[in-house]
Amino acid sequence: MLSNKYISVFSFLIIIATIYLSFSTLMPKKISNASTPLTEFSTERALVHLKEITKKPHYIGTGEHKKVREYIVNQLQQLGLTTEIQQQVTLNGKFRAGTTTQNIIAKIKGTDAEKTLLLLTHYDSAVHSSLGASDAGSGVVTILESVRVFLAKNKQPKNDIIILISDAEEIGLLGASAFVNRHPWAKDVGVVLNFEARGSGGPSYMLLETNGGNKKLIEHFVAANPKYPLASSLMYSIYKMLPNDTDLTIFREDGDIEGYNFAFIDDHYDYHTVQDSYKRLDKNTLEHQGTYLMALLDYFADADLSNLKSETDYVYFNLPYIGMVYYPFSWILPMLIVLSLLFIGLLIYGFTQQKIKLKGLFIGFIPFLGSLILSGLITVYGWKLLLKIHPQYQGVLHGFTYNGHWYIAAFSALTLALCFMFYKKHFEKEDALNLMIAPIFIWLFINIAVAIYLKGAGYFIMTLLYGVVSLALYLFSKKENLSILLTVLSIPILLVFAPLIQMLPVGLGLKMLVVSSVFIVLLFGLLIPVFSSYKNHKNLGRLFLVLSIIIFISASFKSKYSVDRKQPNSIMYVLDADKNEAYWATYDKHIDEFTKQFLGDNPTEGSYDNLTTSSKYGTNIQWHKKAKVKTIIQPVIEIVKDTLIANKRSVHVQIKPQRMSNRIEFISKNPILIESFKVNGQSYKKPDNEKYVIALRDHGKTVLSYYLALENEMLDIEMTIIDPVDPGFFIYETSYDLLESMHFNFKPRTETMMPTPFVINDAIVVKKQINLVLN
């Protein structure tokens, strides 16, 4: 018979081992090398392609963009496939974006196809400095290698297989829109497998896109049997909350086509930066993407794709070595009712048998709610304090710092320390039976909220199940020490929820660390019967406190920028052609040595103009300074037509760049209602249930951001405006060539710096008014 001391040690080791297992089984731990048989996926062979297509930034309109396109076409042709370049002027009213897209398309013919399987990713990198290794070079090479393997097996599929390497995803999902709305093959697509990235490493998550229920998509996914399935119905709910649509969103919204996203989100600080490189991509992550595509490509090549629609939704999650667990939403409420009644029945029995004391029950809420509230407050204000101590963190617009994982670990350890400290005296004075009821009550209310508002988190019911079983064992078991049994029973909960504690701040930013702290307290509460039996629980509290301090100190040492953790900064030169004034401007909150050479010691806070548009994540210009006016060749603006009939004003404008420009932003100074809007022959689609194509209710809003993809491309804009108001149109013509311009002389960034992503950067911008005159 083991002594209580050894039982406690054994129980604690089981918990530690389970948490380790929950992370270690998420993705492959080694990659397939170049000697892997030709009929199997090889990450090393895929990496050969990745190295070729990520040498330089290749955003739309650049020479490198063309080189990458030609390389992909060549590789597909070497596989014996006929390729097509779909060139199409495309607009997206949701993002107010447009360009001439050049999609790469190929097809593997099937034997008896009613519906088609489509493999999807994009080849353009983010504007303007990203090398695009993860986003989405990883998707390109995963598809190239998987298609090569599939063809090497010499097995003709039942279904046609379309390979779509789309263009202009980064500027508004425009390549996907061109295919779905313009290509004749789109109507035959039955399901889409889309490969994406929002970081440079970590496990790849499966995220569904469906207009209906997910039942059949989940059943097919399970039948395909990928080696490392990682998905949950909660993750899809979180995904829908993020401001990041994918190409697959266009297939769902415009084509009513179902599909799967496979995306990794860790190391988010590399996303859309020059650090999204071949060197920094996690090779095991690429292997994970390969395991998904090979399993699903083989399966869907011959599956029935004609009936993937469903009205039924499943709750689903994955368990190591078991795979996907799923059940209908309709089970959520009955399970909740049964467990609630069991819980109430056990409480009544406990009271009648005088095993549960009313006073002890209420006392049990004190340490639980205390640790929940205090850990939440410390996490929220602790992170705000860290932003004050390390103001450079605010320059990382992703919301996840280079040492972000250290902070997750530090706040997690601190939360555990607080829990043990709050419960220290109560473990000694109160019966565990009384202390365990408060957490079960809270989990009951959480599951009620889930059943009403967030059914995707329906698998949280396992926490209530564990709580009820624990309570029943304490009430009816004659064993003195149940810690080993309860520890073993907690394994499924730890396997499911431990990765969630890390994933939430990784996916949503470190500002969401508080959610992780709350989850830790909630899980700690469930394990009170286990921890209360530990004779050394006081020492565990001290251990976690010391551990958190050590991790916080380590994170501080890793807070500085370096060659591998570059400091983002931004600068642009703006010429107001009408006023003949020029400005230097930056989106950075803090001036560094690089931006100081432009802005000097005393820049003016805020923007040079109150009508500048904000970038992604709402980042606005922080500082500016007047600059010398340089001779920048201005675009030619021609008013072809400006007439008024009744209350409708018809305007036809042509904008002709005279230099190597990358983008033209067309902005209305005043609120405006636009009934129709056409660019280079293509029209904005009117939103559903809307009277106007564009309704701008505020001042200084973008009508169109058009990216120039072709040589000598111009903008030909025709529109009908409601009411004869002067819209006050003007344009920002942008070129990302500031660093190469002969007009300026400055020191380049140091090796520890990089361009800030998500903003206009390293750019020469010309602002020019469009002077309409009724005729």
Tab-separated table of C-alpha atoms in Angstrom, residues 122-535:
chain	number	residue	atom	x	y	z
A	122	HIS	CA	-2.268	31.641	-52.816
A	123	TYR	CA	1.127	32.633	-54.188
A	124	ASP	CA	1.238	36.391	-53.574
A	125	SER	CA	3.067	37.601	-50.475
A	126	ALA	CA	1.799	40.378	-48.229
A	127	VAL	CA	2.517	43.974	-49.238
A	128	HIS	CA	5.259	45.023	-49.027
A	129	SER	CA	8.170	43.292	-47.272
A	130	SER	CA	7.006	39.776	-46.454
A	131	LEU	CA	8.915	36.890	-48.022
A	132	GLY	CA	5.746	34.791	-47.807
A	133	ALA	CA	7.321	31.501	-46.703
A	134	SER	CA	4.510	30.563	-44.343
A	135	ASP	CA	1.819	32.776	-45.828
A	136	ALA	CA	1.311	31.076	-48.147
A	137	GLY	CA	4.464	29.593	-49.667
A	138	SER	CA	3.938	26.673	-47.291
A	139	GLY	CA	0.565	26.063	-48.922
A	140	VAL	CA	2.016	26.251	-52.432
A	141	VAL	CA	4.747	23.686	-51.768
A	142	THR	CA	2.410	21.400	-49.803
A	143	ILE	CA	0.150	21.242	-52.842
A	144	LEU	CA	3.023	20.842	-55.333
A	145	GLU	CA	4.556	17.947	-53.384
A	146	SER	CA	1.199	16.275	-52.666
A	147	VAL	CA	0.098	16.462	-56.298
A	148	ARG	CA	3.459	15.009	-57.344
A	149	VAL	CA	2.952	12.096	-54.913
A	150	PHE	CA	-0.614	11.541	-56.079
A	151	LEU	CA	0.433	11.397	-59.738
A	152	ALA	CA	3.380	9.122	-58.893
A	153	LYS	CA	0.895	6.482	-57.718
A	154	ASN	CA	-0.490	6.271	-61.275
A	155	LYS	CA	-4.035	6.034	-60.032
A	156	GLN	CA	-6.678	7.997	-61.879
A	157	PRO	CA	-9.171	9.585	-59.480
A	158	LYS	CA	-12.927	9.300	-59.744
A	159	ASN	CA	-13.353	13.053	-59.260
A	160	ASP	CA	-11.702	15.852	-61.171
A	161	ILE	CA	-9.067	17.586	-59.048
A	162	ILE	CA	-8.534	21.305	-59.629
A	163	ILE	CA	-5.345	22.974	-58.434
A	164	LEU	CA	-5.943	26.677	-57.852
A	165	ILE	CA	-2.955	28.736	-56.770
A	166	SER	CA	-4.770	32.023	-56.397
A	167	ASP	CA	-3.483	35.566	-56.739
A	168	ALA	CA	-4.134	38.748	-54.738
A	169	GLU	CA	-5.360	37.009	-51.595
A	170	GLU	CA	-3.455	39.457	-49.419
A	171	ILE	CA	-5.206	42.533	-50.764
A	172	GLY	CA	-8.808	41.336	-50.585
A	173	LEU	CA	-9.221	37.663	-51.593
A	174	LEU	CA	-9.433	38.842	-55.183
A	175	GLY	CA	-8.037	35.771	-56.956
A	176	ALA	CA	-10.552	33.520	-55.230
A	177	SER	CA	-13.311	35.957	-56.168
A	178	ALA	CA	-12.201	35.920	-59.810
A	179	PHE	CA	-12.364	32.116	-59.882
A	180	VAL	CA	-15.637	31.666	-58.016
A	181	ASN	CA	-17.494	34.400	-59.894
A	182	ARG	CA	-15.866	34.218	-63.328
A	183	HIS	CA	-14.397	30.793	-64.067
A	184	PRO	CA	-16.620	28.101	-65.656
A	185	TRP	CA	-15.114	25.335	-63.490
A	186	ALA	CA	-16.303	26.954	-60.269
A	187	LYS	CA	-19.865	25.663	-60.578
A	188	ASP	CA	-18.647	22.052	-60.384
A	189	VAL	CA	-16.602	22.370	-57.185
A	190	GLY	CA	-17.882	20.112	-54.421
A	191	VAL	CA	-15.338	20.727	-51.672
A	192	VAL	CA	-12.241	22.899	-51.124
A	193	LEU	CA	-9.057	22.141	-49.184
A	194	ASN	CA	-7.385	25.471	-48.410
A	195	PHE	CA	-3.889	25.821	-46.932
A	196	GLU	CA	-3.052	29.002	-45.044
A	197	ALA	CA	-0.897	30.472	-42.286
A	198	ARG	CA	-1.088	33.254	-39.722
A	199	GLY	CA	2.347	32.657	-38.223
A	200	SER	CA	5.467	30.666	-38.995
A	201	GLY	CA	5.058	27.591	-36.815
A	202	GLY	CA	3.089	25.461	-34.427
A	203	PRO	CA	0.424	22.857	-35.131
A	204	SER	CA	-1.983	23.273	-38.020
A	205	TYR	CA	-5.652	23.582	-37.131
A	206	MET	CA	-8.543	22.396	-39.256
A	207	LEU	CA	-11.187	25.115	-39.523
A	208	LEU	CA	-14.441	24.525	-41.366
A	209	GLU	CA	-16.249	26.876	-43.734
A	210	THR	CA	-19.888	25.988	-44.286
A	211	ASN	CA	-23.164	27.830	-44.757
A	212	GLY	CA	-25.114	25.000	-43.181
A	213	GLY	CA	-24.380	22.300	-40.651
A	214	ASN	CA	-20.990	20.656	-40.301
A	215	LYS	CA	-22.188	17.045	-39.863
A	216	LYS	CA	-21.112	15.591	-43.194
A	217	LEU	CA	-17.882	17.570	-43.367
A	218	ILE	CA	-16.845	16.180	-39.984
A	219	GLU	CA	-17.842	12.640	-40.924
A	220	HIS	CA	-15.791	12.831	-44.129
A	221	PHE	CA	-12.841	14.340	-42.273
A	222	VAL	CA	-12.864	11.471	-39.774
A	223	ALA	CA	-13.191	8.938	-42.598
A	224	ALA	CA	-10.124	10.442	-44.322
A	225	ASN	CA	-8.200	9.646	-41.120
A	226	PRO	CA	-5.348	12.208	-41.091
A	227	LYS	CA	-2.503	11.255	-38.727
A	228	TYR	CA	-2.602	14.379	-36.585
A	229	PRO	CA	-6.146	15.775	-36.604
A	230	LEU	CA	-6.389	18.995	-34.646
A	231	ALA	CA	-9.778	20.661	-34.595
A	232	SER	CA	-12.643	21.645	-32.368
A	233	SER	CA	-16.025	23.225	-32.834
A	234	LEU	CA	-14.919	25.949	-30.404
A	235	MET	CA	-11.916	26.832	-32.584
A	236	TYR	CA	-14.173	27.471	-35.565
A	237	SER	CA	-16.270	29.811	-33.415
A	238	ILE	CA	-13.106	31.692	-32.447
A	239	TYR	CA	-11.934	31.712	-36.064
A	240	LYS	CA	-15.145	33.440	-37.123
A	241	MET	CA	-14.462	36.158	-34.533
A	242	LEU	CA	-11.038	36.997	-35.976
A	243	PRO	CA	-10.653	39.766	-38.621
A	244	ASN	CA	-9.020	37.336	-41.025
A	245	ASP	CA	-11.064	35.857	-43.844
A	246	THR	CA	-9.405	33.416	-46.234
A	247	ASP	CA	-9.890	32.589	-49.898
A	248	LEU	CA	-12.200	29.802	-48.761
A	249	THR	CA	-14.550	32.440	-47.337
A	250	ILE	CA	-15.211	33.618	-50.902
A	251	PHE	CA	-16.082	30.071	-51.980
A	252	ARG	CA	-18.551	29.824	-49.109
A	253	GLU	CA	-20.109	33.290	-49.448
A	254	ASP	CA	-20.215	33.670	-53.233
A	255	GLY	CA	-20.391	30.035	-54.360
A	256	ASP	CA	-22.078	28.252	-51.437
A	257	ILE	CA	-19.191	25.781	-51.559
A	258	GLU	CA	-18.087	23.841	-48.467
A	259	GLY	CA	-14.489	23.429	-47.440
A	260	TYR	CA	-11.712	22.997	-44.924
A	261	ASN	CA	-9.016	25.477	-43.925
A	262	PHE	CA	-5.726	24.111	-42.618
A	263	ALA	CA	-3.810	26.909	-40.931
A	264	PHE	CA	-1.100	27.376	-38.319
A	265	ILE	CA	-0.981	30.448	-36.102
A	266	ASP	CA	1.999	30.177	-33.755
A	267	ASP	CA	5.006	32.516	-33.947
A	268	HIS	CA	2.464	35.094	-35.039
A	269	TYR	CA	5.069	37.885	-34.814
A	270	ASP	CA	6.546	36.683	-38.140
A	271	TYR	CA	3.239	37.087	-39.963
A	272	HIS	CA	3.415	39.502	-42.933
A	273	THR	CA	7.007	40.509	-42.121
A	274	VAL	CA	10.407	40.003	-43.692
A	275	GLN	CA	10.884	37.321	-41.030
A	276	ASP	CA	8.288	35.113	-42.738
A	277	SER	CA	11.211	33.337	-44.352
A	278	TYR	CA	12.363	29.905	-45.443
A	279	LYS	CA	14.744	29.801	-42.491
A	280	ARG	CA	12.129	30.579	-39.824
A	281	LEU	CA	9.324	28.315	-41.040
A	282	ASP	CA	8.854	25.413	-38.634
A	283	LYS	CA	9.639	22.350	-40.760
A	284	ASN	CA	7.476	20.105	-38.535
A	285	THR	CA	4.568	22.433	-39.266
A	286	LEU	CA	5.069	21.873	-42.991
A	287	GLU	CA	5.117	18.128	-42.319
A	288	HIS	CA	1.798	18.541	-40.490
A	289	GLN	CA	0.270	20.266	-43.515
A	290	GLY	CA	1.499	17.389	-45.669
A	291	THR	CA	-0.159	14.778	-43.451
A	292	TYR	CA	-3.465	16.588	-43.834
A	293	LEU	CA	-3.358	16.964	-47.593
A	294	MET	CA	-2.137	13.455	-48.402
A	295	ALA	CA	-4.906	11.861	-46.335
A	296	LEU	CA	-7.652	14.111	-47.664
A	297	LEU	CA	-6.437	14.116	-51.272
A	298	ASP	CA	-6.457	10.324	-51.402
A	299	TYR	CA	-9.869	10.203	-49.748
A	300	PHE	CA	-11.710	12.977	-51.602
A	301	ALA	CA	-10.290	11.923	-54.969
A	302	ASP	CA	-12.799	9.059	-54.914
A	303	ALA	CA	-15.439	10.195	-52.409
A	304	ASP	CA	-18.976	11.261	-53.267
A	305	LEU	CA	-18.797	15.062	-53.326
A	306	SER	CA	-22.344	15.611	-54.506
A	307	ASN	CA	-23.975	15.577	-51.083
A	308	LEU	CA	-21.895	17.402	-48.474
A	309	LYS	CA	-24.686	19.715	-47.337
A	310	SER	CA	-26.311	19.195	-43.973
A	311	GLU	CA	-28.578	21.038	-41.578
A	312	THR	CA	-27.108	19.252	-38.566
A	313	ASP	CA	-24.190	20.614	-36.559
A	314	TYR	CA	-21.744	18.521	-34.565
A	315	VAL	CA	-19.780	19.306	-31.471
A	316	TYR	CA	-16.288	17.977	-32.163
A	317	PHE	CA	-12.834	17.844	-30.613
A	318	ASN	CA	-9.771	15.630	-30.822
A	319	LEU	CA	-8.038	13.356	-28.318
A	320	PRO	CA	-4.496	11.964	-28.718
A	321	TYR	CA	-4.397	8.409	-30.102
A	322	ILE	CA	-8.193	8.345	-30.323
A	323	GLY	CA	-8.767	11.000	-32.964
A	324	MET	CA	-11.905	13.051	-33.456
A	325	VAL	CA	-14.791	12.761	-31.021
A	326	TYR	CA	-18.077	14.174	-32.263
A	327	TYR	CA	-21.791	14.212	-31.520
A	328	PRO	CA	-24.815	16.331	-32.568
A	329	PHE	CA	-25.655	19.702	-31.067
A	330	SER	CA	-28.977	18.118	-30.115
A	331	TRP	CA	-27.203	16.101	-27.408
A	332	ILE	CA	-25.972	19.193	-25.562
A	333	LEU	CA	-29.177	20.084	-23.740
A	334	PRO	CA	-30.181	16.518	-22.708
A	335	MET	CA	-26.687	15.845	-21.335
A	336	LEU	CA	-26.776	19.146	-19.466
A	337	ILE	CA	-30.187	18.392	-17.979
A	338	VAL	CA	-29.191	14.875	-16.886
A	339	LEU	CA	-25.952	16.046	-15.259
A	340	SER	CA	-27.700	19.003	-13.609
A	341	LEU	CA	-30.307	16.696	-12.085
A	342	LEU	CA	-27.606	14.291	-10.922
A	343	PHE	CA	-25.703	17.180	-9.351
A	344	ILE	CA	-28.817	18.430	-7.541
A	345	GLY	CA	-29.624	14.886	-6.421
A	346	LEU	CA	-26.112	14.390	-5.063
A	347	LEU	CA	-26.324	17.690	-3.183
A	348	ILE	CA	-29.628	16.664	-1.604
A	349	TYR	CA	-28.174	13.298	-0.629
A	350	GLY	CA	-25.065	14.970	0.799
A	351	PHE	CA	-27.134	17.336	2.909
A	352	THR	CA	-29.475	14.615	4.188
A	353	GLN	CA	-26.511	12.438	5.127
A	354	GLN	CA	-24.822	15.483	6.702
A	355	LYS	CA	-21.743	14.880	4.558
A	356	ILE	CA	-22.129	18.317	2.964
A	357	LYS	CA	-22.423	21.293	5.285
A	358	LEU	CA	-24.189	24.459	4.109
A	359	LYS	CA	-21.610	26.637	5.848
A	360	GLY	CA	-18.741	24.654	4.357
A	361	LEU	CA	-20.333	24.871	0.906
A	362	PHE	CA	-20.507	28.678	1.080
A	363	ILE	CA	-16.992	28.881	2.502
A	364	GLY	CA	-15.856	26.870	-0.554
A	365	PHE	CA	-16.837	29.787	-2.789
A	366	ILE	CA	-14.428	32.161	-1.011
A	367	PRO	CA	-11.081	30.713	-2.148
A	368	PHE	CA	-12.451	29.736	-5.565
A	369	LEU	CA	-13.938	33.130	-6.465
A	370	GLY	CA	-11.039	34.871	-4.745
A	371	SER	CA	-8.428	33.096	-6.830
A	372	LEU	CA	-10.563	33.552	-9.954
A	373	ILE	CA	-10.980	37.309	-9.479
A	374	LEU	CA	-7.495	38.079	-8.197
A	375	SER	CA	-5.683	36.055	-10.859
A	376	GLY	CA	-7.827	37.728	-13.520
A	377	LEU	CA	-7.061	41.214	-12.206
A	378	ILE	CA	-3.355	40.491	-11.810
A	379	THR	CA	-3.175	39.129	-15.357
A	380	VAL	CA	-5.028	42.071	-16.909
A	381	TYR	CA	-3.152	44.793	-15.058
A	382	GLY	CA	0.072	42.820	-15.003
A	383	TRP	CA	0.129	42.787	-18.781
A	384	LYS	CA	-0.655	46.505	-18.888
A	385	LEU	CA	2.235	47.097	-16.479
A	386	LEU	CA	4.552	45.075	-18.704
A	387	LEU	CA	3.556	47.288	-21.652
A	388	LYS	CA	4.630	50.298	-19.579
A	389	ILE	CA	7.907	48.661	-18.564
A	390	HIS	CA	8.592	47.477	-22.116
A	391	PRO	CA	6.982	50.101	-24.408
A	392	GLN	CA	8.645	48.462	-27.422
A	393	TYR	CA	6.027	45.699	-27.193
A	394	GLN	CA	3.446	48.125	-28.578
A	395	GLY	CA	5.424	48.274	-31.806
A	396	VAL	CA	4.589	44.614	-32.488
A	397	LEU	CA	1.182	45.157	-34.079
A	398	HIS	CA	0.372	41.448	-34.056
A	399	GLY	CA	-0.316	41.649	-30.320
A	400	PHE	CA	1.995	38.702	-29.640
A	401	THR	CA	5.577	39.540	-28.677
A	402	TYR	CA	8.706	37.547	-29.437
A	403	ASN	CA	8.776	36.342	-25.826
A	404	GLY	CA	5.026	35.813	-25.705
A	405	HIS	CA	5.253	32.124	-24.826
A	406	TRP	CA	7.333	33.027	-21.788
A	407	TYR	CA	4.573	35.324	-20.576
A	408	ILE	CA	1.958	32.598	-21.070
A	409	ALA	CA	4.079	30.293	-18.913
A	410	ALA	CA	4.788	33.023	-16.331
A	411	PHE	CA	1.175	34.058	-15.819
A	412	SER	CA	0.086	30.400	-15.793
A	413	ALA	CA	2.576	29.599	-13.011
A	414	LEU	CA	1.539	32.727	-11.113
A	415	THR	CA	-2.125	31.750	-11.369
A	416	LEU	CA	-1.389	28.286	-9.986
A	417	ALA	CA	0.602	29.869	-7.145
A	418	LEU	CA	-2.358	32.091	-6.281
A	419	CYS	CA	-4.718	29.105	-6.326
A	420	PHE	CA	-2.574	27.093	-3.934
A	421	MET	CA	-2.118	30.123	-1.652
A	422	PHE	CA	-5.849	30.872	-1.541
A	423	TYR	CA	-6.673	27.259	-0.733
A	424	LYS	CA	-3.770	26.696	1.695
A	425	LYS	CA	-5.765	27.206	4.919
A	426	HIS	CA	-8.971	25.795	3.485
A	427	PHE	CA	-7.283	22.517	2.504
A	428	GLU	CA	-6.319	22.157	6.168
A	429	LYS	CA	-9.612	23.232	7.757
A	430	GLU	CA	-12.375	22.263	5.308
A	431	ASP	CA	-13.454	18.915	3.947
A	432	ALA	CA	-12.625	18.567	0.231
A	433	LEU	CA	-16.251	17.573	-0.295
A	434	ASN	CA	-17.396	21.071	0.628
A	435	LEU	CA	-14.643	22.801	-1.342
A	436	MET	CA	-15.335	20.949	-4.612
A	437	ILE	CA	-18.936	22.074	-4.956
A	438	ALA	CA	-18.268	25.747	-5.823
A	439	PRO	CA	-16.269	24.929	-8.999
A	440	ILE	CA	-18.956	22.459	-10.092
A	441	PHE	CA	-21.582	25.188	-9.680
A	442	ILE	CA	-19.535	27.588	-11.825
A	443	TRP	CA	-18.952	24.950	-14.508
A	444	LEU	CA	-22.683	24.239	-14.475
A	445	PHE	CA	-23.450	27.892	-15.250
A	446	ILE	CA	-20.731	27.945	-17.923
A	447	ASN	CA	-22.298	24.929	-19.613
A	448	ILE	CA	-25.745	26.530	-19.438
A	449	ALA	CA	-24.308	29.607	-21.196
A	450	VAL	CA	-22.615	27.354	-23.755
A	451	ALA	CA	-25.874	25.532	-24.477
A	452	ILE	CA	-27.584	28.866	-25.145
A	453	TYR	CA	-24.932	31.043	-26.779
A	454	LEU	CA	-21.925	28.993	-27.933
A	455	LYS	CA	-22.864	25.442	-28.840
A	456	GLY	CA	-19.484	24.926	-30.475
A	457	ALA	CA	-18.055	24.702	-26.951
A	458	GLY	CA	-20.518	21.936	-26.117
A	459	TYR	CA	-17.706	19.549	-25.234
A	460	PHE	CA	-17.150	21.625	-22.089
A	461	ILE	CA	-19.803	19.267	-20.694
A	462	MET	CA	-16.949	16.876	-19.852
A	463	THR	CA	-15.966	19.226	-17.022
A	464	LEU	CA	-19.415	18.950	-15.483
A	465	LEU	CA	-19.356	15.188	-15.966
A	466	TYR	CA	-16.027	14.974	-14.150
A	467	GLY	CA	-17.326	17.174	-11.335
A	468	VAL	CA	-20.458	15.072	-10.838
A	469	VAL	CA	-18.494	11.799	-10.926
A	470	SER	CA	-15.975	13.196	-8.423
A	471	LEU	CA	-18.761	14.298	-6.109
A	472	ALA	CA	-20.459	10.891	-6.357
A	473	LEU	CA	-17.209	9.075	-5.559
A	474	TYR	CA	-16.652	11.240	-2.500
A	475	LEU	CA	-20.184	10.645	-1.299
A	476	PHE	CA	-20.352	6.889	-1.864
A	477	SER	CA	-16.808	5.536	-1.910
A	478	LYS	CA	-15.342	4.065	1.248
A	479	LYS	CA	-11.750	4.646	0.088
A	480	GLU	CA	-9.876	7.204	2.147
A	481	ASN	CA	-7.695	8.488	-0.700
A	482	LEU	CA	-9.269	8.904	-4.131
A	483	SER	CA	-6.571	11.140	-5.602
A	484	ILE	CA	-5.085	8.554	-7.985
A	485	LEU	CA	-8.494	7.543	-9.338
A	486	LEU	CA	-9.619	11.159	-9.743
A	487	THR	CA	-6.297	12.073	-11.355
A	488	VAL	CA	-6.710	9.300	-13.918
A	489	LEU	CA	-10.310	10.379	-14.582
A	490	SER	CA	-9.076	13.948	-15.214
A	491	ILE	CA	-6.759	12.879	-18.051
A	492	PRO	CA	-9.277	13.552	-20.891
A	493	ILE	CA	-9.981	17.032	-19.502
A	494	LEU	CA	-6.290	17.914	-19.253
A	495	LEU	CA	-5.619	16.557	-22.750
A	496	VAL	CA	-8.354	18.755	-24.242
A	497	PHE	CA	-8.008	21.938	-22.202
A	498	ALA	CA	-4.258	22.301	-21.574
A	499	PRO	CA	-3.454	23.220	-25.222
A	500	LEU	CA	-6.373	25.662	-25.162
A	501	ILE	CA	-4.648	27.646	-22.402
A	502	GLN	CA	-1.761	28.325	-24.796
A	503	MET	CA	-3.750	28.571	-28.022
A	504	LEU	CA	-6.084	31.385	-26.940
A	505	PRO	CA	-3.427	34.086	-26.322
A	506	VAL	CA	-1.436	32.836	-29.332
A	507	GLY	CA	-4.462	33.212	-31.591
A	508	LEU	CA	-6.066	36.280	-30.023
A	509	GLY	CA	-3.034	38.151	-28.661
A	510	LEU	CA	-1.460	38.512	-25.232
A	511	LYS	CA	-4.228	40.853	-24.165
A	512	MET	CA	-6.252	37.644	-23.836
A	513	LEU	CA	-3.889	36.150	-21.247
A	514	VAL	CA	-6.665	36.700	-18.729
A	515	VAL	CA	-8.754	34.014	-20.465
A	516	SER	CA	-5.945	31.512	-19.931
A	517	SER	CA	-5.706	32.463	-16.261
A	518	VAL	CA	-9.439	32.006	-15.808
A	519	PHE	CA	-9.289	28.565	-17.464
A	520	ILE	CA	-6.465	27.522	-15.137
A	521	VAL	CA	-8.475	28.504	-12.049
A	522	LEU	CA	-11.549	26.702	-13.382
A	523	LEU	CA	-9.544	23.525	-14.024
A	524	PHE	CA	-7.798	23.844	-10.655
A	525	GLY	CA	-11.218	23.961	-9.030
A	526	LEU	CA	-12.194	20.656	-10.618
A	527	LEU	CA	-9.019	19.070	-9.253
A	528	ILE	CA	-9.496	20.302	-5.692
A	529	PRO	CA	-10.212	16.738	-4.471
A	530	VAL	CA	-6.827	15.759	-5.884
A	531	PHE	CA	-4.783	18.745	-4.705
A	532	SER	CA	-6.375	18.803	-1.236
A	533	SER	CA	-4.983	15.319	-0.610
A	534	TYR	CA	-1.412	16.483	-1.296
A	535	LYS	CA	0.538	16.752	1.919
